[in-house]
Short mmCIF file of C-alpha atoms and ligand atoms in Angstrom, two decimals:
data_model
loop_
_atom_site.label_atom_id
_atom_site.label_comp_id
_atom_site.label_asym_id
_atom_site.label_seq_id
_atom_site.Cartn_x
_atom_site.Cartn_y
_atom_site.Cartn_z
CA UNK A 679 14.76 47.51 -24.29
CA UNK A 680 12.71 44.48 -22.72
CA UNK A 681 13.17 44.16 -19.44
CA UNK A 682 15.71 41.02 -17.66
CA UNK A 683 13.73 37.87 -17.09
CA UNK A 684 14.78 37.39 -13.11
CA UNK A 685 12.08 34.64 -11.22
CA UNK A 686 9.81 31.65 -13.13
CA UNK A 687 7.57 29.91 -12.17
CA UNK A 688 8.15 26.38 -12.70
CA UNK A 689 4.67 24.48 -11.40
CA UNK A 690 5.81 20.64 -11.34
CA UNK A 691 2.31 18.44 -10.26
CA UNK A 692 2.85 13.80 -10.73
CA UNK A 693 -0.20 11.94 -10.55
CA UNK A 694 0.13 8.38 -8.60
CA UNK A 695 -2.52 5.73 -8.47
CA UNK A 696 -1.65 4.03 -5.28
CA UNK A 697 -1.68 0.61 -4.34
CA UNK A 698 -3.02 -0.43 -1.40
CA UNK A 699 -1.84 -4.32 -1.74
CA UNK A 700 -3.21 -7.93 -0.19
CA UNK A 701 -3.54 -6.82 3.52
CA UNK A 702 -4.68 -2.65 3.83
CA UNK A 703 -7.37 -3.99 0.06
CA UNK A 704 -8.43 -6.25 3.08
CA UNK A 705 -9.05 -3.62 5.88
CA UNK A 706 -10.77 -1.15 3.38
CA UNK A 707 -13.33 -3.51 2.02
CA UNK A 708 -14.06 -3.94 6.06
CA UNK A 709 -13.95 -0.15 6.25
CA UNK A 710 -16.42 -0.89 3.82
CA UNK A 711 -18.47 -3.04 5.33
CA UNK A 712 -18.52 -0.97 9.24
CA UNK A 713 -15.90 -3.26 9.89
CA UNK A 714 -12.25 -2.92 11.65
CA UNK A 715 -10.12 -5.55 10.27
CA UNK A 716 -7.12 -6.67 11.78
CA UNK A 717 -3.93 -9.41 10.61
CA UNK A 718 -2.18 -11.85 13.54
CA UNK A 719 1.55 -12.01 13.25
CA UNK A 720 2.37 -15.82 12.91
CA UNK A 721 5.08 -15.26 15.44
CA UNK A 722 4.97 -12.21 17.85
CA UNK A 723 1.02 -13.33 17.86
CA UNK A 724 -0.19 -9.00 17.28
CA UNK A 725 -2.30 -7.39 15.50
CA UNK A 726 -1.87 -4.60 13.37
CA UNK A 727 -4.84 -2.47 11.50
CA UNK A 728 -4.55 -0.86 8.96
CA UNK A 729 -1.36 -2.77 8.20
CA UNK A 730 1.21 -2.97 5.13
CA UNK A 731 0.78 -6.80 4.66
CA UNK A 732 3.57 -7.79 8.14
CA UNK A 733 4.46 -7.18 10.77
CA UNK A 734 7.25 -4.40 12.11
CA UNK A 735 8.77 -6.49 14.49
CA UNK A 736 8.93 -9.94 12.99
CA UNK A 737 9.58 -8.61 8.82
CA UNK A 738 6.90 -12.29 8.45
CA UNK A 739 3.97 -12.34 6.45
CA UNK A 740 0.68 -11.58 8.56
CA UNK A 741 -1.90 -13.38 7.00
CA UNK A 742 -4.31 -14.24 10.02
CA UNK A 743 -7.30 -11.90 9.43
CA UNK A 744 -8.88 -11.03 12.97
CA UNK A 745 -12.09 -8.74 12.87
CA UNK A 746 -11.90 -6.76 15.95
CA UNK A 747 -14.81 -5.08 17.79
CA UNK A 748 -15.86 -1.32 17.72
CA UNK A 749 -14.25 -0.72 20.82
CA UNK A 750 -10.98 0.47 21.65
CA UNK A 751 -9.30 3.56 24.16
CA UNK A 752 -7.65 6.83 24.33
CA UNK A 753 -3.44 6.37 24.64
CA UNK A 754 -3.07 10.08 24.71
CA UNK A 755 -4.62 12.02 22.56
CA UNK A 756 -3.88 15.97 21.58
CA UNK A 757 -6.53 19.37 22.03
CA UNK A 758 -6.14 20.99 18.71
CA UNK A 759 -6.53 25.06 18.66
CA UNK A 760 -4.54 25.78 15.97
CA UNK A 761 -6.62 27.07 13.07
CA UNK A 762 -4.62 25.92 9.29
CA UNK A 763 -5.10 25.26 5.41
CA UNK A 764 -7.79 23.17 5.07
CA UNK A 765 -8.47 22.04 7.96
CA UNK A 766 -12.41 20.67 8.52
CA UNK A 767 -14.23 20.38 12.35
CA UNK A 768 -14.19 23.51 14.20
CA UNK A 769 -12.01 24.24 16.49
CA UNK A 770 -10.76 23.09 19.64
CA UNK A 771 -11.50 19.42 18.98
CA UNK A 772 -9.60 15.71 20.04
CA UNK A 773 -7.46 14.02 18.09
CA UNK A 774 -5.79 10.96 20.02
CA UNK A 775 -4.49 7.33 19.75
CA UNK A 776 -7.11 4.98 19.77
CA UNK A 777 -6.02 1.44 20.84
CA UNK A 778 -9.28 -0.73 19.65
CA UNK A 779 -8.64 -3.62 21.87
CA UNK A 780 -7.94 -7.04 21.11
CA UNK A 781 -4.79 -4.68 18.93
CA UNK A 782 -1.40 -4.07 19.37
CA UNK A 783 -1.11 -0.56 17.40
CA UNK A 784 -3.21 2.67 17.73
CA UNK A 785 -3.99 4.56 15.43
CA UNK A 786 -5.56 8.53 15.17
CA UNK A 787 -8.92 9.42 15.71
CA UNK A 788 -11.58 12.03 16.42
CA UNK A 789 -13.49 12.51 19.33
CA UNK A 790 -15.96 13.54 19.61
CA UNK A 791 -18.97 14.32 22.48
CA UNK A 792 -16.93 14.80 25.69
CA UNK A 793 -16.46 18.23 26.48
CA UNK A 794 -12.37 19.08 25.66
CA UNK A 795 -11.79 19.66 29.15
CA UNK A 796 -12.96 16.39 29.34
CA UNK A 797 -10.66 14.27 27.39
CA UNK A 798 -8.06 12.05 29.10
CA UNK A 799 -5.88 9.26 28.80
CA UNK A 800 -8.01 5.79 29.21
CA UNK A 801 -10.32 7.06 28.20
CA UNK A 802 -13.10 4.08 27.03
CA UNK A 803 -14.69 4.68 23.54
CA UNK A 804 -16.80 3.47 20.64
CA UNK A 805 -16.92 3.87 16.64
CA UNK A 806 -19.12 6.66 15.28
CA UNK A 807 -19.92 5.68 11.62
CA UNK A 808 -20.60 6.98 9.35
CA UNK A 809 -24.67 6.18 7.88
CA UNK A 810 -24.97 2.54 5.71
CA UNK A 811 -25.18 4.10 2.09
CA UNK A 812 -21.74 6.05 2.44
CA UNK A 813 -19.52 3.43 3.69
CA UNK A 814 -16.42 3.67 1.88
CA UNK A 815 -13.83 1.74 1.46
CA UNK A 816 -11.82 5.05 3.45
CA UNK A 817 -11.22 5.52 7.19
CA UNK A 818 -13.97 8.63 6.69
CA UNK A 819 -16.40 5.66 6.89
CA UNK A 820 -15.00 5.94 10.84
CA UNK A 821 -17.44 9.58 11.54
CA UNK A 822 -15.43 9.84 14.88
CA UNK A 823 -15.32 8.17 18.50
CA UNK A 824 -17.69 8.73 21.78
CA UNK A 825 -17.21 7.26 25.11
CA UNK A 826 -19.25 3.92 25.28
CA UNK A 827 -19.37 5.19 29.03
CA UNK A 828 -17.48 2.70 30.52
CA UNK A 829 -15.77 2.92 33.33
CA UNK A 830 -11.55 4.25 32.16
CA UNK A 831 -8.93 2.02 31.32
CA UNK A 832 -5.90 0.51 33.64
CA UNK A 833 -2.78 2.17 32.47
CA UNK A 834 -0.95 -0.37 32.36
CA UNK A 835 -3.32 -2.14 29.89
CA UNK A 836 -2.32 0.03 27.67
CA UNK A 837 0.77 1.36 29.31
CA UNK A 838 3.00 -0.43 25.92
CA UNK A 839 0.53 1.66 23.43
CA UNK A 840 2.00 5.23 24.17
CA UNK B 1448 38.25 -22.77 1.99
CA UNK B 1449 39.74 -21.92 -1.06
CA UNK B 1450 41.77 -18.51 0.25
CA UNK B 1451 40.74 -15.07 -1.00
CA UNK B 1452 41.61 -13.21 -4.62
CA UNK B 1453 43.95 -9.47 -4.67
CA UNK B 1454 42.35 -7.59 -4.07
CA UNK B 1455 42.15 -3.45 -5.81
CA UNK B 1456 39.30 -1.47 -3.66
CA UNK B 1457 40.03 -2.18 -0.25
CA UNK B 1458 41.91 -3.90 2.48
CA UNK B 1459 38.80 -6.45 3.30
CA UNK B 1460 37.23 -9.86 0.74
CA UNK B 1461 33.86 -9.09 0.63
CA UNK B 1462 31.61 -11.96 -0.81
CA UNK B 1463 27.88 -11.84 -1.88
CA UNK B 1464 26.99 -14.43 -0.97
CA UNK B 1465 23.78 -14.24 -1.86
CA UNK B 1466 20.68 -12.63 -4.52
CA UNK B 1467 17.18 -12.87 -4.26
CA UNK B 1468 14.64 -10.82 -6.53
CA UNK B 1469 11.12 -9.89 -7.42
CA UNK B 1470 9.24 -11.51 -10.87
CA UNK B 1471 9.85 -8.57 -13.11
CA UNK B 1472 6.76 -7.49 -14.40
CA UNK B 1473 4.73 -4.22 -15.96
CA UNK B 1474 2.48 -3.53 -13.10
CA UNK B 1475 2.53 -5.18 -9.96
CA UNK B 1476 -0.79 -3.81 -8.32
CA UNK B 1477 -2.54 -6.18 -6.03
CA UNK B 1478 1.13 -6.19 -3.99
CA UNK B 1479 2.04 -3.39 -2.35
CA UNK B 1480 6.09 -1.86 -1.96
CA UNK B 1481 6.46 -3.94 1.65
CA UNK B 1482 4.52 -7.12 0.33
CA UNK B 1483 6.41 -7.09 -2.50
CA UNK B 1484 10.31 -7.43 -0.34
CA UNK B 1485 8.21 -9.89 2.05
CA UNK B 1486 9.13 -12.79 -0.02
CA UNK B 1487 12.60 -11.41 -1.63
CA UNK B 1488 14.23 -10.33 1.50
CA UNK B 1489 13.44 -14.23 2.69
CA UNK B 1490 14.17 -15.36 0.04
CA UNK B 1491 17.21 -13.74 0.22
CA UNK B 1492 18.89 -14.53 3.86
CA UNK B 1493 16.51 -18.88 3.26
CA UNK B 1494 18.30 -20.10 1.08
CA UNK B 1495 21.95 -19.40 2.97
CA UNK B 1496 20.44 -20.62 5.92
CA UNK B 1497 20.10 -17.54 7.95
CA UNK B 1498 18.48 -14.59 9.45
CA UNK B 1499 17.67 -10.13 9.71
CA UNK B 1500 20.12 -11.89 13.77
CA UNK B 1501 22.73 -12.51 11.59
CA UNK B 1502 23.09 -9.52 9.49
CA UNK B 1503 24.81 -6.28 11.60
CA UNK B 1504 23.46 -4.13 8.30
CA UNK B 1505 20.52 -2.95 6.84
CA UNK B 1506 21.00 -0.60 3.06
CA UNK B 1507 18.29 0.26 0.79
CA UNK B 1508 18.14 1.76 -2.02
CA UNK B 1509 14.55 3.86 -3.59
CA UNK B 1510 13.34 6.42 -3.90
CA UNK B 1511 10.11 8.16 -3.50
CA UNK B 1512 9.19 9.82 -6.70
CA UNK B 1513 8.32 6.80 -7.75
CA UNK B 1514 5.57 5.88 -4.97
CA UNK B 1515 4.95 8.95 -4.80
CA UNK B 1516 4.57 8.92 -0.74
CA UNK B 1517 6.99 10.30 1.46
CA UNK B 1518 9.66 7.96 3.96
CA UNK B 1519 8.77 5.25 1.17
CA UNK B 1520 11.73 3.46 2.29
CA UNK B 1521 11.46 3.61 5.75
CA UNK B 1522 8.04 1.69 5.40
CA UNK B 1523 9.53 -0.70 3.61
CA UNK B 1524 12.05 -1.84 6.52
CA UNK B 1525 9.01 -2.73 7.61
CA UNK B 1526 9.70 -5.88 5.17
CA UNK B 1527 12.75 -6.49 7.13
CA UNK B 1528 11.76 -6.50 10.55
CA UNK B 1529 14.44 -4.00 12.68
CA UNK B 1530 13.78 -5.23 15.94
CA UNK B 1531 15.66 -4.71 17.84
CA UNK B 1532 17.11 -1.72 16.77
CA UNK B 1533 19.49 -2.40 14.52
CA UNK B 1534 22.10 -0.09 11.83
CA UNK B 1535 20.06 1.51 8.85
CA UNK B 1536 20.64 3.27 5.83
CA UNK B 1537 18.51 4.59 3.59
CA UNK B 1538 20.35 6.28 -0.45
CA UNK B 1539 18.21 7.77 -2.74
CA UNK B 1540 19.99 5.35 -5.43
CA UNK B 1541 19.50 2.47 -7.51
CA UNK B 1542 20.60 -0.85 -4.98
CA UNK B 1543 24.67 -0.80 -6.52
CA UNK B 1544 25.19 2.44 -4.61
CA UNK B 1545 23.83 0.82 -1.39
CA UNK B 1546 25.52 -2.59 -2.25
CA UNK B 1547 28.53 -0.43 -2.07
CA UNK B 1548 27.73 1.78 1.38
CA UNK B 1549 27.05 -1.93 2.88
CA UNK B 1550 30.75 -2.88 1.22
CA UNK B 1551 32.43 0.25 3.04
CA UNK B 1552 31.03 -0.60 6.38
CA UNK B 1553 32.38 -4.06 6.54
CA UNK B 1554 35.66 -2.77 4.61
CA UNK B 1555 35.64 -1.43 8.52
CA UNK B 1556 35.43 -4.37 10.13
CA UNK B 1557 33.20 -4.13 13.19
CA UNK B 1558 31.37 -6.07 11.42
CA UNK B 1559 30.85 -9.14 9.47
CA UNK B 1560 27.19 -9.23 7.08
CA UNK B 1561 25.19 -7.04 5.86
CA UNK B 1562 22.11 -7.64 3.72
CA UNK B 1563 21.37 -5.14 0.94
CA UNK B 1564 17.90 -4.80 -1.02
CA UNK B 1565 16.09 -1.59 -3.69
CA UNK B 1566 12.77 -1.33 -5.30
CA UNK B 1567 10.92 0.32 -7.64
CA UNK B 1568 8.18 0.19 -10.06
CA UNK B 1569 7.83 1.74 -12.36
CA UNK B 1570 3.81 1.26 -12.65
CA UNK B 1571 1.97 3.97 -9.49
CA UNK B 1572 2.83 7.22 -11.38
CA UNK B 1573 4.42 8.44 -14.99
CA UNK B 1574 7.85 7.30 -15.14
CA UNK B 1575 8.15 9.78 -18.44
CA UNK B 1576 7.98 12.96 -16.24
CA UNK B 1577 8.96 11.29 -12.87
CA UNK B 1578 12.40 11.37 -14.62
CA UNK B 1579 12.08 14.36 -16.08
CA UNK B 1580 12.35 15.52 -12.06
CA UNK B 1581 15.75 13.37 -11.72
CA UNK B 1582 17.28 16.76 -13.96
CA UNK B 1583 19.10 20.14 -14.07
CA UNK B 1584 15.85 22.32 -11.83
CA UNK B 1585 16.36 25.76 -14.29
CA UNK B 1586 17.36 25.20 -17.57
CA UNK B 1587 16.26 21.54 -17.32
CA UNK B 1588 13.56 20.02 -15.81
CA UNK B 1589 10.82 23.16 -16.50
CA UNK B 1590 11.10 21.12 -20.26
CA UNK B 1591 9.77 17.72 -19.28
CA UNK B 1592 12.15 16.44 -21.60
CA UNK B 1593 11.26 12.16 -21.01
CA UNK B 1594 14.30 10.11 -20.60
CA UNK B 1595 14.11 7.99 -23.71
CA UNK B 1596 13.67 11.93 -25.58
CA UNK B 1597 16.93 12.20 -24.46
CA UNK B 1598 17.78 8.53 -25.12
CA UNK B 1599 17.13 8.95 -28.51
CA UNK B 1600 19.60 12.84 -28.44
CA UNK B 1601 22.85 10.12 -27.18
CA UNK B 1602 22.03 7.46 -30.16
CA UNK B 1603 21.25 9.81 -32.68
CA UNK B 1604 25.13 12.16 -31.62
CA UNK B 1605 26.46 8.22 -31.52
CA UNK B 1606 25.20 7.90 -34.98
CA UNK B 1607 27.28 11.02 -35.79
CA UNK B 1608 30.55 10.42 -35.06
CA UNK B 1609 29.98 7.44 -37.23
CA UNK B 1610 30.29 4.39 -34.64
CA UNK B 1611 26.72 3.09 -35.02
CA UNK B 1612 24.27 2.07 -36.94
CA UNK B 1613 21.36 1.13 -36.64
CA UNK B 1614 21.24 -2.17 -37.39
CA UNK B 1615 24.22 -2.42 -34.63
CA UNK B 1616 21.15 -0.82 -32.27
CA UNK B 1617 18.36 -3.66 -33.24
CA UNK B 1618 21.87 -6.38 -33.01
CA UNK B 1619 22.60 -5.67 -29.45
CA UNK B 1620 18.19 -5.36 -28.99
CA UNK B 1621 18.15 -9.44 -30.12
CA UNK B 1622 20.42 -10.68 -28.91
CA UNK B 1623 19.41 -9.16 -25.67
CA UNK B 1624 16.55 -10.90 -26.09
CA UNK B 1625 17.57 -13.79 -27.01
CA UNK B 1626 19.27 -14.65 -24.08
CA UNK B 1627 16.76 -13.49 -21.37
CA UNK B 1628 14.92 -16.43 -22.61
CA UNK B 1629 17.23 -18.01 -20.66
CA UNK B 1630 16.91 -15.88 -17.33
CA UNK B 1631 13.62 -16.51 -15.92
CA UNK B 1632 12.45 -13.50 -14.19
CA UNK B 1633 12.81 -11.61 -17.77
CA UNK B 1634 10.12 -9.35 -18.26
CA UNK B 1635 10.75 -9.06 -21.96
CA UNK B 1636 12.24 -12.10 -23.85
CA UNK B 1637 11.86 -12.76 -27.72
CA UNK B 1638 14.06 -14.74 -30.89
CA UNK B 1639 14.34 -12.29 -33.15
CA UNK B 1640 16.34 -11.03 -36.20
CA UNK B 1641 18.19 -8.08 -36.03
CA UNK B 1642 16.14 -8.41 -39.79
CA UNK B 1643 13.13 -8.11 -38.17
CA UNK B 1644 13.48 -5.45 -35.34
CA UNK B 1645 14.69 -2.98 -37.64
CA UNK B 1646 11.10 -2.73 -39.65
CA UNK B 1647 9.97 -1.41 -36.34
CA UNK B 1648 8.29 1.95 -35.92
CA UNK B 1649 10.66 4.69 -34.30
CA UNK B 1650 9.55 5.51 -30.62
CA UNK B 1651 11.88 8.21 -31.09
CA UNK B 1652 13.81 8.32 -34.05
CA UNK B 1653 16.78 6.70 -34.03
CA UNK B 1654 14.72 5.06 -31.22
CA UNK B 1655 12.84 1.78 -32.35
CA UNK B 1656 10.57 -0.10 -29.74
CA UNK B 1657 13.34 -2.40 -29.12
CA UNK B 1658 15.96 -0.59 -28.46
CA UNK B 1659 14.02 -0.34 -25.07
CA UNK B 1660 13.96 -1.12 -21.87
CA UNK B 1661 10.63 -2.29 -20.78
CA UNK B 1662 8.83 -0.66 -17.88
CA UNK B 1663 8.84 -3.08 -14.56
CA UNK B 1664 7.69 -3.30 -11.07
CA UNK B 1665 10.76 -5.27 -9.37
CA UNK B 1666 12.86 -5.64 -6.24
CA UNK B 1667 15.18 -7.29 -5.27
CA UNK B 1668 18.18 -7.90 -2.48
CA UNK B 1669 21.83 -9.15 -2.02
CA UNK B 1670 24.52 -10.28 1.36
CA UNK B 1671 27.64 -9.47 1.68
CA UNK B 1672 30.18 -11.32 3.82
CA UNK B 1673 33.13 -10.02 4.99
CA UNK B 1674 36.72 -12.71 5.66
CA UNK B 1675 35.65 -16.09 6.51
CA UNK B 1676 32.10 -15.88 7.20
CA UNK B 1677 31.69 -15.90 3.24
CA UNK B 1678 32.40 -19.36 2.50
CA UNK B 1679 30.42 -20.01 5.78
CA UNK B 1680 27.70 -19.20 4.11
CA UNK B 1681 28.41 -19.94 0.47
CA UNK B 1682 30.54 -22.75 -1.18
CA UNK B 1683 32.27 -20.59 -3.63
CA UNK B 1684 32.36 -16.38 -2.74
CA UNK B 1685 31.42 -13.51 -5.97
CA UNK B 1686 34.65 -11.21 -3.68
CA UNK B 1687 34.21 -7.59 -4.60
CA UNK B 1688 37.90 -7.46 -5.56
CA UNK B 1689 37.51 -4.45 -7.10
CA UNK B 1690 34.30 -1.19 -6.60
CA UNK B 1691 34.31 2.08 -7.93
CA UNK B 1692 31.44 4.73 -8.94
CA UNK B 1693 31.98 8.32 -10.52
CA UNK B 1694 29.41 11.14 -11.34
CA UNK B 1695 29.63 12.78 -15.06
CA UNK B 1696 27.82 16.90 -14.96
CA UNK B 1697 24.21 17.26 -14.82
CA UNK B 1698 24.53 19.80 -17.91
CA UNK B 1699 23.42 17.29 -20.79
CA UNK B 1700 24.62 19.00 -23.23
CA UNK B 1701 28.26 19.55 -21.73
CA UNK B 1702 29.19 16.32 -22.29
CA UNK B 1703 30.30 14.20 -25.18
CA UNK B 1704 27.08 11.32 -25.15
CA UNK B 1705 29.29 9.44 -26.55
CA UNK B 1706 31.14 8.09 -24.89
CA UNK B 1707 31.51 6.97 -20.90
CA UNK B 1708 34.48 8.37 -18.83
CA UNK B 1709 32.71 7.87 -15.47
CA UNK B 1710 32.27 4.94 -16.29
CA UNK B 1711 36.09 4.85 -18.01
CA UNK B 1712 37.23 6.27 -14.19
CA UNK B 1713 35.77 3.28 -12.85
CA UNK B 1714 36.09 0.64 -14.97
CA UNK B 1715 39.87 1.32 -13.94
CA UNK B 1716 39.35 1.89 -10.31
CA UNK B 1717 37.97 -0.66 -9.78
CA UNK B 1718 41.02 -2.87 -11.67
CA UNK B 1719 38.82 -3.84 -14.69
CA UNK B 1720 42.05 -4.49 -17.47
CA UNK B 1721 44.22 -6.38 -14.48
CA UNK B 1722 41.97 -9.34 -16.02
CA UNK B 1723 40.42 -12.21 -18.53
CA UNK B 1724 36.51 -10.37 -17.55
CA UNK B 1725 35.45 -13.53 -18.63
CA UNK B 1726 31.66 -11.65 -18.51
CA UNK B 1727 30.13 -8.44 -18.12
CA UNK B 1728 26.28 -7.20 -17.06
CA UNK B 1729 25.86 -4.25 -18.45
CA UNK B 1730 23.00 -1.86 -16.71
CA UNK B 1731 22.15 -0.21 -19.92
CA UNK B 1732 18.49 0.42 -20.05
CA UNK B 1733 18.51 1.43 -24.03
CA UNK B 1734 20.25 -0.93 -26.90
CA UNK B 1735 22.94 1.89 -27.87
CA UNK B 1736 24.02 2.07 -24.27
CA UNK B 1737 25.82 -1.00 -23.91
CA UNK B 1738 28.43 -0.01 -27.16
CA UNK B 1739 29.66 3.42 -25.18
CA UNK B 1740 29.72 1.28 -22.33
CA UNK B 1741 31.65 -1.14 -23.74
CA UNK B 1742 33.86 1.40 -25.47
CA UNK B 1743 34.27 2.80 -22.42
CA UNK B 1744 35.42 -0.59 -20.18
CA UNK B 1745 37.47 -1.99 -23.08
CA UNK B 1746 36.41 -4.84 -23.33
CA UNK B 1747 37.32 -7.32 -25.37
CA UNK B 1748 34.72 -10.10 -27.96
CA UNK B 1749 35.37 -12.59 -26.23
CA UNK B 1750 33.48 -11.46 -22.78
CA UNK B 1751 30.14 -12.52 -22.48
CA UNK B 1752 27.78 -9.63 -22.29
CA UNK B 1753 25.02 -9.63 -19.93
CA UNK B 1754 24.34 -13.10 -20.18
CA UNK B 1755 20.50 -12.39 -18.43
CA UNK B 1756 19.67 -10.28 -20.80
CA UNK B 1757 20.73 -7.10 -19.56
CA UNK B 1758 18.48 -4.29 -18.83
CA UNK B 1759 16.68 -5.21 -22.23
CA UNK B 1760 14.41 -7.56 -20.64
CA UNK B 1761 13.91 -5.92 -17.21
CA UNK B 1762 14.42 -2.63 -16.57
CA UNK B 1763 13.40 -2.60 -12.07
CA UNK B 1764 13.83 1.07 -11.44
CA UNK B 1765 16.52 1.26 -8.65
CA UNK B 1766 16.97 -1.84 -8.61
CA UNK B 1767 18.30 -3.25 -12.54
CA UNK B 1768 22.18 -2.06 -10.86
CA UNK B 1769 22.20 -4.29 -7.68
CA UNK B 1770 20.68 -7.01 -10.23
CA UNK B 1771 23.61 -6.62 -12.47
CA UNK B 1772 25.56 -7.38 -9.51
CA UNK B 1773 23.67 -10.67 -8.53
CA UNK B 1774 23.43 -12.10 -11.70
CA UNK B 1775 26.81 -11.22 -12.33
CA UNK B 1776 27.97 -13.58 -8.60
CA UNK B 1777 25.52 -16.08 -9.43
CA UNK B 1778 27.97 -16.87 -12.60
CA UNK B 1779 30.43 -16.96 -9.87
CA UNK B 1780 28.75 -19.31 -8.05
CA UNK B 1781 27.72 -21.85 -10.30
CA UNK B 1782 31.27 -21.52 -11.66
CA UNK B 1783 29.83 -20.55 -15.66
CA UNK B 1784 31.84 -17.33 -15.04
CA UNK B 1785 35.94 -16.82 -12.94
CA UNK B 1786 35.77 -13.15 -13.18
CA UNK B 1787 32.51 -11.01 -13.84
CA UNK B 1788 31.90 -7.55 -13.57
CA UNK B 1789 29.32 -5.74 -13.34
CA UNK B 1790 28.54 -1.92 -13.91
CA UNK B 1791 25.18 -0.06 -12.98
CA UNK B 1792 24.23 3.60 -14.44
CA UNK B 1793 22.38 6.48 -12.50
CA UNK B 1794 21.07 9.57 -13.96
CA UNK B 1795 19.94 11.15 -17.79
CA UNK B 1796 22.33 9.80 -21.39
CA UNK B 1797 24.82 7.08 -18.32
CA UNK B 1798 25.41 10.13 -16.15
CA UNK B 1799 26.71 8.89 -12.70
CA UNK B 1800 27.98 4.63 -13.35
CA UNK B 1801 29.44 2.38 -10.84
CA UNK B 1802 32.00 -0.66 -11.26
CA UNK B 1803 32.49 -3.55 -9.58
CA UNK B 1804 34.32 -6.67 -10.65
CA UNK B 1805 33.89 -10.02 -8.72
CA UNK B 1806 35.40 -12.79 -8.22
CA UNK B 1807 35.69 -17.21 -6.89
CA UNK B 1808 38.27 -18.57 -6.67
ZN1 LIG C 2945 5.67 -10.33 14.95
#
């Protein structure tokens, strides 16, 4: 007699074509050229980086393109000490929310060239890009952020972005 | 103000007062979901002169399986703008069910208006594989049956029952696509005779190409308003006098696929037969399904069927059901109909069905 089937594996895989859209395409093409691109809301005038094309407060298209500088402020951070599958950086390392100068939305970035115990809120940082021939339409074009050497930002200047 | 119709469902008259939909297209790869929704939301508010601040509730219908990313319904809210914070909900279903949730909340009487929207793109993934994952995960999904093959089983069962022929399917497709010529939002419209359509090859026998819906990217939105507020926003609101939805078992083999008892029951609860029906917008993605629905709703020959062309003209996922309600409302606003039946379906072979009766005063 054959053994009864008590278990079966039903593997599932779906492939998708991602649609970046008009706004995000502009962000991605900016990264390809080694610069950050933001979009300004026509109503509240806030500037979003890596936006999906709308102001999430007003629901309006953020059509105005704003080129943003290479510098920003660490609003908050965490030190990663836990290894996980697929980890590409040696632990411990610093992950931080970075608010680019002139932007009203922070994004997550890697911080290097600073001892782990010296990371702090308000730290001024600048982006380090990959070599020009390695630039592409991806956040991987930014190698990491490092201290810019400027004095720390005042808490009041970034307290709305925590 | 002209009073309110008698209600079969609920106790508070709620009307559809605005409707907008995206241009239904085969592949919208320039704009993401938020960018697709923004003009639709702007139109649905703008055409009646209100803003997001004038609705007390927002409800959406969509599924992350189509986008291939988690919480896509949360990011889609960016198209509306939800600050200051507002009451909001989402169903992993067609927008017609999101409208049902909004209608229930409006019955409670705390709010007077609600926004309902939905979006669905067929193009980012392989729709025939994605749709297989809505099936029961043990016995059906591992076989990856595509929706057209399942619909073909249903069509064959209908033929075997002696109640339909392939010519009937061709006649329905021919009429729907001809009606669609007058619908500026139709994706697929043509003037071709049933005889000509019968010359097409089978996609999956007994279904030829004409009996299948197009693959569509699209989205839609509706504004509901209750009581006097409905008349402030619309000269002749399309009041929801009856609405109900029912579901059948997920075991396809346990159903009589040639009948739709869930549609029949929903139609009875929604009061379809209590008065004359002028037109019915049926969400029948496959041509033969219209026959099953007409039967289940017991619609007479003088009812105009899917004047917009129905889902055979454009079939945006998660949206084609709400669009049936929107098109029905439009017919009432214009005076083309006094009483219209809108239907939405979900699941394989008409598994789940919603029936909404709309009336103008
Ligand atoms: Zn804004």
